[in-house]
Short mmCIF file of C-alpha atoms in Angstrom, two decimals:
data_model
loop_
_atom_site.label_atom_id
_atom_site.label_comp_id
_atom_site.label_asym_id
_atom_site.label_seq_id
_atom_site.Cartn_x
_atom_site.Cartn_y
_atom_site.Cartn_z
CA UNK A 58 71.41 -23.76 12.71
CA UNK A 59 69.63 -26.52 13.98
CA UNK A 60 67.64 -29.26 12.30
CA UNK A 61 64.23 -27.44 13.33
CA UNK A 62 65.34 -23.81 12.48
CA UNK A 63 66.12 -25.02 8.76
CA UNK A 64 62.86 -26.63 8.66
CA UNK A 65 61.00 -24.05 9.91
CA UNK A 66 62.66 -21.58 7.30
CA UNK A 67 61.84 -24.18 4.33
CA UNK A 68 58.37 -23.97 5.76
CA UNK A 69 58.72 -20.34 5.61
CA UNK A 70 59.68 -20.41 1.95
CA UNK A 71 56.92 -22.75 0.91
CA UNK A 72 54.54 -20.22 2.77
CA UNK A 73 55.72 -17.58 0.97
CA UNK A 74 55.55 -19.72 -2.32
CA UNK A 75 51.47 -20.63 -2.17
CA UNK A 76 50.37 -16.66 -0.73
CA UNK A 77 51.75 -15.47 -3.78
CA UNK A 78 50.37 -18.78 -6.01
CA UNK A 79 46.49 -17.99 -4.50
CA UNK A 80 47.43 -14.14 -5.74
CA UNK A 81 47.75 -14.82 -9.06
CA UNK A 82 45.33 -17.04 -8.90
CA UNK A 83 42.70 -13.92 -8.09
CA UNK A 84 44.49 -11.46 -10.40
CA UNK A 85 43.64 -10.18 -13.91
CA UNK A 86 42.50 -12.87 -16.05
CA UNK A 87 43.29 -15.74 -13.89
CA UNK A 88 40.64 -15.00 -11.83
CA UNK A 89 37.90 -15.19 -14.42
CA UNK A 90 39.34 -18.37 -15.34
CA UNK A 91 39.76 -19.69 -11.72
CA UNK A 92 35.81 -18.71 -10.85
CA UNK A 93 34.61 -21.00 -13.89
CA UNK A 94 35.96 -23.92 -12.69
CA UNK A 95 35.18 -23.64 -9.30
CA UNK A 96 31.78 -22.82 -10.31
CA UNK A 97 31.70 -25.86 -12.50
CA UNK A 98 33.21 -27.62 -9.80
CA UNK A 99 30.51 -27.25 -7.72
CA UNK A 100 27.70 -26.96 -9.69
CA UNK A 101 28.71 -31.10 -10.97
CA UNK A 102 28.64 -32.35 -7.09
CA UNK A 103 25.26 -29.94 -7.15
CA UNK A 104 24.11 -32.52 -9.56
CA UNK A 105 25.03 -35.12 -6.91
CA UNK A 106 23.26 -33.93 -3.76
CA UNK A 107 19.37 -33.78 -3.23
CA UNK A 108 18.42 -30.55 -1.53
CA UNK A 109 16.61 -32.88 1.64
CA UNK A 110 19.91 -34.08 2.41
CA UNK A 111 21.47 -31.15 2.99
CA UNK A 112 18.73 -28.31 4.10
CA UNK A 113 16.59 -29.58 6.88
CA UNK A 114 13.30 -27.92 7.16
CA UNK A 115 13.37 -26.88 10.36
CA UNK A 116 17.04 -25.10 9.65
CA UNK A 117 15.11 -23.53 6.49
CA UNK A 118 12.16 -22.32 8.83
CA UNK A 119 14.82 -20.78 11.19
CA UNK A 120 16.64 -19.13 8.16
CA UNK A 121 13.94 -17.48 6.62
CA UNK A 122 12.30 -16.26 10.19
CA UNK A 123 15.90 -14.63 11.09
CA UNK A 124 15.97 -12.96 7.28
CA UNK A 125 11.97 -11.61 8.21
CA UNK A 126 12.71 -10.18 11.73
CA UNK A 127 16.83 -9.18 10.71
CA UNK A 128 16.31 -7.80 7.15
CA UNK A 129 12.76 -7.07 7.59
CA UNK A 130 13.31 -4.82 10.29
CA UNK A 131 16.57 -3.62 9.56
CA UNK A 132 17.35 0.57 10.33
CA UNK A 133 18.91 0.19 6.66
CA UNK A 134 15.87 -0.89 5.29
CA UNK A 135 13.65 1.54 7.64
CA UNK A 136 15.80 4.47 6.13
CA UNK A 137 15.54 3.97 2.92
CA UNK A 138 11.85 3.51 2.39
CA UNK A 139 10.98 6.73 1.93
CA UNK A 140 13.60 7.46 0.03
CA UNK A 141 12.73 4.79 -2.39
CA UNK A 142 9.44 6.42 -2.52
CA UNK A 143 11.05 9.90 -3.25
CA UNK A 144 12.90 8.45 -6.00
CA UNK A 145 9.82 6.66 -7.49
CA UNK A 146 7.97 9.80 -7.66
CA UNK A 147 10.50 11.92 -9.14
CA UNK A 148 11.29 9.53 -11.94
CA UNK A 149 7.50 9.59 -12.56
CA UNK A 150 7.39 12.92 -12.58
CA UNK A 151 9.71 13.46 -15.01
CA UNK A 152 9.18 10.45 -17.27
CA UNK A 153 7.23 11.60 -20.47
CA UNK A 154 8.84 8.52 -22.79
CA UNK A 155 7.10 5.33 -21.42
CA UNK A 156 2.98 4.48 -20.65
CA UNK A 157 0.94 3.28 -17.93
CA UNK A 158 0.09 0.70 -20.91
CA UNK A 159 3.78 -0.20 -21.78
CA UNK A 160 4.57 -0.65 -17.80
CA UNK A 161 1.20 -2.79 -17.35
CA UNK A 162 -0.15 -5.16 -19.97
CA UNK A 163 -3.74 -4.83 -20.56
CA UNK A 164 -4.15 -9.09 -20.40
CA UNK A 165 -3.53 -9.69 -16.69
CA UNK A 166 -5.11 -6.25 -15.54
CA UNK A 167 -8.67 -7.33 -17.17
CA UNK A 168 -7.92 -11.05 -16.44
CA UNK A 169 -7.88 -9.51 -12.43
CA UNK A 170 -10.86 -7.15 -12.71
CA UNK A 171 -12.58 -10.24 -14.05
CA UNK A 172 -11.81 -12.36 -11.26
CA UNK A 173 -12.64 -9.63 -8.61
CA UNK A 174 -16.40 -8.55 -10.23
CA UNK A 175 -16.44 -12.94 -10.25
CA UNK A 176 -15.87 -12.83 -6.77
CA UNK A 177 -19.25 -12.94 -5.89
CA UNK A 178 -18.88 -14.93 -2.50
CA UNK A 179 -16.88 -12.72 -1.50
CA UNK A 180 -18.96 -9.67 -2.22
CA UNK A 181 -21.42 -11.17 -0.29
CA UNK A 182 -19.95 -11.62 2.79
CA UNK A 183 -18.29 -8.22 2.73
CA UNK A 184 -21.46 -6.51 2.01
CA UNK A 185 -23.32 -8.81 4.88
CA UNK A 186 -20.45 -7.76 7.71
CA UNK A 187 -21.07 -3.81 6.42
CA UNK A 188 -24.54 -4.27 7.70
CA UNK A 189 -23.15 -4.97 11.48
CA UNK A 190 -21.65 -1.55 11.68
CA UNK A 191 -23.91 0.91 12.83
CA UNK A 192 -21.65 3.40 11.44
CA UNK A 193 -21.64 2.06 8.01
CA UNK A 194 -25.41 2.42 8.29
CA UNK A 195 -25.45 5.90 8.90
CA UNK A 196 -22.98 6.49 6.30
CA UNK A 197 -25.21 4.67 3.96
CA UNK A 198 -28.66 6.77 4.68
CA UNK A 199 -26.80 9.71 4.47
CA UNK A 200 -25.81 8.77 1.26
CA UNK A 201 -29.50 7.51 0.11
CA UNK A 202 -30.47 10.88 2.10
CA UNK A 203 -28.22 12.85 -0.10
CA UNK A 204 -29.01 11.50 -3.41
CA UNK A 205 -32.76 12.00 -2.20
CA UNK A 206 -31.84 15.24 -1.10
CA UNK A 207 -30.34 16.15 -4.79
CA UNK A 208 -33.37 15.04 -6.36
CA UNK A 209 -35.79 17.42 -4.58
CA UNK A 210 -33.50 20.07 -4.93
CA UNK A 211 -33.07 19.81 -8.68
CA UNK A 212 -36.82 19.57 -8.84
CA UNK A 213 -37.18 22.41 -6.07
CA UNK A 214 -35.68 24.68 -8.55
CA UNK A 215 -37.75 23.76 -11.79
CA UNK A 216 -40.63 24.56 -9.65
CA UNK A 217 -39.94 27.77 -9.05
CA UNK A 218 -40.51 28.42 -12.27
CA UNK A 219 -43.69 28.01 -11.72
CA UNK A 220 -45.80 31.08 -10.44
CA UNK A 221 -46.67 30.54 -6.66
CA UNK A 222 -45.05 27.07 -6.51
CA UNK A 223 -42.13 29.07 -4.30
CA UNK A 224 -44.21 29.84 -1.72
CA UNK A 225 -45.44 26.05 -1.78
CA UNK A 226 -42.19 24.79 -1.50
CA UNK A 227 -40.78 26.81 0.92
CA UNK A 228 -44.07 26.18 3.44
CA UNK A 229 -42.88 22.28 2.43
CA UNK A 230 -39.51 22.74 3.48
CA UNK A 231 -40.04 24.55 6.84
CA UNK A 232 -42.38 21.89 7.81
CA UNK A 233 -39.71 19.31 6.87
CA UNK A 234 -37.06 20.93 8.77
CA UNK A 235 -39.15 20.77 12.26
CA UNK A 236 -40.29 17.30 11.74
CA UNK A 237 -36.78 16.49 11.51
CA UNK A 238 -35.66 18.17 14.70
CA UNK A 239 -38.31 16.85 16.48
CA UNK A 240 -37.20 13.53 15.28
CA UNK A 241 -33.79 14.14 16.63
CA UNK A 242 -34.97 14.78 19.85
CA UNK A 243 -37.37 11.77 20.01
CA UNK A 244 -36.18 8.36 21.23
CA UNK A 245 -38.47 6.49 19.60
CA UNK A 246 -38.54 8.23 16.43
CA UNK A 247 -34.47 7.96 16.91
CA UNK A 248 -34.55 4.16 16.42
CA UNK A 249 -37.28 4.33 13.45
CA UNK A 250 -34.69 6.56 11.96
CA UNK A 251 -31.77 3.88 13.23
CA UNK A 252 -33.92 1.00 11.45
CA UNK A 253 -33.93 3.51 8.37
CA UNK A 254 -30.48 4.06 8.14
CA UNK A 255 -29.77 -0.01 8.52
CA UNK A 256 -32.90 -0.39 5.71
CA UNK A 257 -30.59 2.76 3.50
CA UNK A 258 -27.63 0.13 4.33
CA UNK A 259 -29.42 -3.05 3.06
CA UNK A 260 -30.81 -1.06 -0.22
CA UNK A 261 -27.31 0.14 -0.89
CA UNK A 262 -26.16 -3.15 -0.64
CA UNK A 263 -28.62 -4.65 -2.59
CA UNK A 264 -27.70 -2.39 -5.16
CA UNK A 265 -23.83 -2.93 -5.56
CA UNK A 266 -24.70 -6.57 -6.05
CA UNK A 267 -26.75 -5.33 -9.02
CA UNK A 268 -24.30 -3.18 -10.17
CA UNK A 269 -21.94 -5.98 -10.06
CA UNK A 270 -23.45 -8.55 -11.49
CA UNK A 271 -26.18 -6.94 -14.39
CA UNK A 272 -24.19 -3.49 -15.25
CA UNK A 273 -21.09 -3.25 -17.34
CA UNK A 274 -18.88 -2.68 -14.49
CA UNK A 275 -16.01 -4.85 -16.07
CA UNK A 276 -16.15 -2.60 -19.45
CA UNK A 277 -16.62 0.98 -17.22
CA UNK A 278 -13.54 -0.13 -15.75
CA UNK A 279 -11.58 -1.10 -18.57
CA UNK A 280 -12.31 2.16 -20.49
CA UNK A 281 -11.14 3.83 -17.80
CA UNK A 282 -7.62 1.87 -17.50
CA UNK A 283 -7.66 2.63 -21.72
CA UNK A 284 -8.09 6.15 -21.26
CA UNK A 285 -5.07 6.17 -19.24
CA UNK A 286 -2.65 3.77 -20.49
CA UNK A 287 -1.97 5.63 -23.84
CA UNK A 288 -0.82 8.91 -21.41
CA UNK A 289 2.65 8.97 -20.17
CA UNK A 290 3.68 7.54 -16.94
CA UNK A 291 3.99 10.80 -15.65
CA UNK A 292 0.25 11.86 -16.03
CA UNK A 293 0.01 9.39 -12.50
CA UNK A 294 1.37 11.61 -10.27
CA UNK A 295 -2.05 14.45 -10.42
CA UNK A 296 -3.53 11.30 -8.37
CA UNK A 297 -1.15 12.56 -5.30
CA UNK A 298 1.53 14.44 -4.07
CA UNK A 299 5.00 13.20 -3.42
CA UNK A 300 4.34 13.78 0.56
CA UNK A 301 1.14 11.59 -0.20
CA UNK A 302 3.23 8.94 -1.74
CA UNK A 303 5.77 8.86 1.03
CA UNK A 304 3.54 8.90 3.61
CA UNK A 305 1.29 5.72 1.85
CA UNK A 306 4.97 3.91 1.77
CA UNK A 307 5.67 4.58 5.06
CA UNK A 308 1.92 3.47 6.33
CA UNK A 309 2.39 0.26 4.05
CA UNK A 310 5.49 -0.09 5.67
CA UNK A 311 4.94 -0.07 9.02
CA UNK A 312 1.70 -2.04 8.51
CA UNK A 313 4.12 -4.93 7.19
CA UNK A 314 7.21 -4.26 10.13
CA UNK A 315 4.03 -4.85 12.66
CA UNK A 316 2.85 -7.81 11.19
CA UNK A 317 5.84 -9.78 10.97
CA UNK A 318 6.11 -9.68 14.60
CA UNK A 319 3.11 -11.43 15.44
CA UNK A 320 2.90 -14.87 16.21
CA UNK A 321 0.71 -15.77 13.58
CA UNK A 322 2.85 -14.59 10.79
CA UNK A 323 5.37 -17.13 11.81
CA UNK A 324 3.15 -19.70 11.67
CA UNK A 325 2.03 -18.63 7.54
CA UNK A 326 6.10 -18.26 7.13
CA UNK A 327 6.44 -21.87 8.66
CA UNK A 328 3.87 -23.14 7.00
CA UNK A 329 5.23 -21.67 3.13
CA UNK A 330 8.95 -23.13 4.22
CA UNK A 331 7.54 -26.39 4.69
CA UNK A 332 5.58 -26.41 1.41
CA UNK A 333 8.35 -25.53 -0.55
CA UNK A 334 10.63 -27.83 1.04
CA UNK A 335 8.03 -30.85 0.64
CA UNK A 336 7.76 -29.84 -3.05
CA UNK A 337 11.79 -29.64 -4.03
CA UNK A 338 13.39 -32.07 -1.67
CA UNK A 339 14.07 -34.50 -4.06
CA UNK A 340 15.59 -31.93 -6.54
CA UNK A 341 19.23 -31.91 -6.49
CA UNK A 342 20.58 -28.46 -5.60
CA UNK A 343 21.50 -28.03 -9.63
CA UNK A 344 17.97 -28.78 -10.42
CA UNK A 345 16.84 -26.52 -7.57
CA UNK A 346 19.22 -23.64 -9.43
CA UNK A 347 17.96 -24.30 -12.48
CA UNK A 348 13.94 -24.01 -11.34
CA UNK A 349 14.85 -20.25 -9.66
CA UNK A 350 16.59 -19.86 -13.71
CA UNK A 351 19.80 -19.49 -12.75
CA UNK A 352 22.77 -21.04 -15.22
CA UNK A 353 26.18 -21.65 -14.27
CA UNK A 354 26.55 -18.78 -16.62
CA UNK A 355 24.91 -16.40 -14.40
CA UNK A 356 26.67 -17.18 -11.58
CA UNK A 357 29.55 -17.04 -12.84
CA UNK A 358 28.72 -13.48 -14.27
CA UNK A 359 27.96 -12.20 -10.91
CA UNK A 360 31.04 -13.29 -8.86
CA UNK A 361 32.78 -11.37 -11.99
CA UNK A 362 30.69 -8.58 -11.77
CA UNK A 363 31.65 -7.41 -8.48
CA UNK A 364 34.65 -9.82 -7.43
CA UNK A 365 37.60 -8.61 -9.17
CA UNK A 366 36.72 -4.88 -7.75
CA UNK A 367 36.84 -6.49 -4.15
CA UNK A 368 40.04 -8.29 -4.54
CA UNK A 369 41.33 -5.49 -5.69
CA UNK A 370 40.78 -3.44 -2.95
CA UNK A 371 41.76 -5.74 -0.67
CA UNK A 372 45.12 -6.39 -2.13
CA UNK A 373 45.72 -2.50 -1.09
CA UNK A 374 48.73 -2.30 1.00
CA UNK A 375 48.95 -6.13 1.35
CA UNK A 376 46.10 -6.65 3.14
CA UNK A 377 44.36 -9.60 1.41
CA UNK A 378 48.29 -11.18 1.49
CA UNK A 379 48.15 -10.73 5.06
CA UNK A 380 45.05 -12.54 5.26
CA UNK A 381 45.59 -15.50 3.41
CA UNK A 382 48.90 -15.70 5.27
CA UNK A 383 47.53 -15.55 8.69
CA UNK A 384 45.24 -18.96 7.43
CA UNK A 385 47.75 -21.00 6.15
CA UNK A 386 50.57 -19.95 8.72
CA UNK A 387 49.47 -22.38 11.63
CA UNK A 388 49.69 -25.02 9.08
CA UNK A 389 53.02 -24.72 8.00
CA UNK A 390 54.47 -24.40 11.64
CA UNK A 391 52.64 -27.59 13.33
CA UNK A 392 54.80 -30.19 14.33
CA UNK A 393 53.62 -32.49 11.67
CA UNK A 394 54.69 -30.31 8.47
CA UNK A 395 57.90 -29.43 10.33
CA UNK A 396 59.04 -33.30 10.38
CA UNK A 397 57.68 -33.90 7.35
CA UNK A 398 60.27 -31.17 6.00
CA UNK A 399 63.47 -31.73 7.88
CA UNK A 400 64.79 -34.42 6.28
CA UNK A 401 64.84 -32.06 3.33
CA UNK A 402 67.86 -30.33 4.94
CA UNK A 403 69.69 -33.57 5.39
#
């Protein structure tokens, strides 16, 4: 045997020597013990590095965009949307041992209602765009129409009551009915009725502000979120149907797949990265852990709660040995290790 072959089979030996030393060193308790000190480990040089000097933001911006369009549109994700949905609803179904008022604090919801009925730019300008849509407008007077409409009927019928206030009435009515169809027929008297329906729109609006801003719209609202967060969750699901549910996923959904495509969401996504990057650059990456609240503790925790399953498994039938092999094995056999270990068989 030559000076190479008993080199190479020392190198062999020494290979065989560390697969089965990095085995033990993921096996049975070992391995708890090996994860927190490499955790350690890294979270002390963590303590060393500033997250600028390692994440640049334009490799952050390019990160998060491939998570959006890879993860966000993902068939995985796609799949199991409505099944998430399906689950929700049948837990809530079934769920007669928590509240609506357990699940929700009362605090933040009338905290938000607050805010919204405070809103009152904002109610402005959404009630002054209603009054461009011609359809709005119509939806409007027939809602002024109707409540107008109510009114004389209720009143209709207590006059009635009255001997020969029928027949009254009823002449009323008839004449009523062909002013209106002549109306209908009338240009002219089609855009008075247009310029009513946009005056319906206007008093309509001018109400809601009222509503909003003199009536008790904040306490009508609360009483109603009281009357229902003493019932059980499962009193929410006589608001809709499980198909109703899935279908409202699915449409919220696709409404977010859609809009992550556009141009313009990249640009908001950009713009976040590049805030939040501004704003912890200077933070070492242990800082930058400990601001998400993450401890070594819970990191460690983690790897062990799914780890030793997965080196498990892929110790089956040598496998993992095989792999750890295969890396080191070039190593051993370059022509550097090989001199370094003949002499060794002088």
């Amino acid at each position: 045997m030559n000076e190479v072959d008993t080199a190479r089979g020392v190198a062999d030996r020494l290979l065989d020597a560390q697969v089965q030393w990095l085995l033990d060193e993921v096996s049975g308790d070992r391995f708890a013990e090996v994860v927190a000190r490499d955790v350690a480990a890294a979270l002390e040089v963590a303590g060393t590095v500033d997250a600028g000097e390692v994440v640049e933001v334009e490799h952050l911006e390019q990160t998060v965009a491939t998570l959006v369009d890879k993860v966000g549109g993902s068939a995985a994700l796609a799949d199991t949307v409505g099944l998430f949905a399906d689950a929700v609803y049948d837990s809530i179904a079934t769920n007669e041992d928590h509240t609506l008022g357990e699940l929700v604090e009362r605090e933040p919801v009338e905290a938000l209602l607050q805010k919204i009925v405070d809103m009152h730019q904002t109610q402005e300008r959404v009630l002054e765009r209603l009054t461009d849509s011609p359809l709005v407008a119509t939806v409007a007077a027939k809602f002024v129409d109707k409540l107008v409409g109510d009114f004389v009927e209720v009143n209709r019928q207590r006059a009635e009551k009255i001997p020969g206030m029928g027949t009254l009435m009823s002449l009323g009515q008839s004449a009523a009915d062909r002013a209106r169809k002549v109306a209908e027929s009338n240009t002219i008297l089609g855009d008075i009725a247009g310029k009513g329906a946009m005056y319906a729109l206007k008093r309509t609006n001018s109400a809601i502000r009222e509503m909003l801003r003199d009536a008790p719209v904040h306490d009508a609202t609360m009483e109603f979120w009281d009357l229902h967060a003493d019932e059980p969750i499962s009193g929410l699901r006589e608001y809709l149907t499980a198909q109703d549910l899935r279908e409202l996923v699915l449409l919220c959904y696709r409404i977010a797949v859609t809009t992550r495509e556009k141009e313009y969401f990249g640009l908001l996504v950009a713009e976040c990265v590049q805030v939040c990057h501004e704003k912890y650059r200077d933070h070492t990456l242990a800082a930058l852990l400990a601001e998400l609240g993450l401890t070594g503790e819970d990191i460690v925790a983690e790897i062990l709660r799914y780890g030793p399953a997965v080196v498990e498994a892929a110790k089956r039938d040598g496998v993992l040995a095989g792999l750890i092999r295969e890396r080191l094995e070039p190593y051993y056999y370059t022509d550097e290790v090989l001199r370094i270990l003949a002499p060794t068989t002088r």
